[in-house]
């Protein structure tokens, strides 16, 4: 996705192999990466517990 702020063009890209967002800004000398601050802690894996239904004997 690209967007403009104060007449500068920015590009947003998801680096799937690194599982992170990349933001680049276009400059007269070429594209430059903009650091992205992540303020959320890494999530632990989600565990889902399912209740086992009691089986009726046949």
Short mmCIF file of C-alpha atoms in Angstrom, two decimals:
data_model
loop_
_atom_site.label_atom_id
_atom_site.label_comp_id
_atom_site.label_asym_id
_atom_site.label_seq_id
_atom_site.Cartn_x
_atom_site.Cartn_y
_atom_site.Cartn_z
CA UNK A 1 0.00 0.00 0.00
CA UNK A 2 1.34 3.46 -0.71
CA UNK A 3 0.17 6.72 0.80
CA UNK A 4 1.31 10.35 1.00
CA UNK A 5 2.00 12.51 4.06
CA UNK A 6 3.22 16.10 3.63
CA UNK A 7 3.88 15.43 -0.07
CA UNK A 8 6.14 12.43 0.68
CA UNK A 9 5.24 8.99 -0.62
CA UNK A 10 5.39 6.08 1.83
CA UNK A 11 5.10 2.35 1.08
CA UNK A 12 3.77 -0.20 3.57
CA UNK A 13 4.62 -3.86 3.09
CA UNK A 14 4.19 -7.02 5.18
CA UNK A 15 7.42 -9.05 5.32
CA UNK A 16 5.74 -12.42 5.74
CA UNK A 17 8.99 -14.35 6.20
CA UNK A 18 9.91 -12.10 9.16
CA UNK A 19 6.31 -11.57 10.36
CA UNK A 20 6.68 -7.80 10.55
CA UNK A 21 5.62 -4.61 8.78
CA UNK A 22 8.06 -2.61 6.66
CA UNK A 23 7.59 1.10 5.93
CA UNK A 24 9.66 2.79 3.23
CA UNK A 25 9.75 6.45 2.21
CA UNK A 26 10.71 7.64 -1.24
CA UNK A 27 13.62 10.12 -1.25
CA UNK A 28 15.51 11.83 -4.09
CA UNK A 29 18.37 9.32 -3.59
CA UNK A 30 16.10 6.24 -3.43
CA UNK A 31 13.86 4.44 -0.98
CA UNK A 32 14.73 4.56 2.74
CA UNK A 33 13.35 2.24 5.45
CA UNK A 34 11.49 3.92 8.32
CA UNK A 35 11.76 2.20 11.73
CA UNK A 36 8.44 0.86 13.03
CA UNK A 37 7.90 0.92 16.78
CA UNK A 38 6.07 -2.11 18.20
CA UNK A 39 4.51 -1.40 21.58
CA UNK A 40 2.69 -4.69 22.04
CA UNK A 41 4.35 -7.65 23.73
CA UNK A 42 4.72 -10.83 21.73
CA UNK A 43 1.71 -13.03 22.22
CA UNK A 44 1.92 -16.47 23.65
CA UNK A 45 0.35 -19.29 21.65
CA UNK A 46 -3.40 -19.50 22.16
CA UNK A 47 -4.58 -22.68 23.85
CA UNK A 48 -8.15 -23.83 23.32
CA UNK A 49 -9.63 -26.40 25.67
CA UNK A 50 -12.60 -28.38 24.48
CA UNK A 51 -14.92 -30.22 26.79
CA UNK A 52 -15.18 -33.90 25.96
CA UNK A 53 -18.74 -35.14 25.74
CA UNK A 54 -19.46 -38.36 27.54
CA UNK A 55 -20.22 -41.17 25.16
CA UNK A 56 -23.23 -43.36 25.66
CA UNK A 57 -22.43 -47.11 25.45
CA UNK A 58 -24.10 -48.91 22.52
#
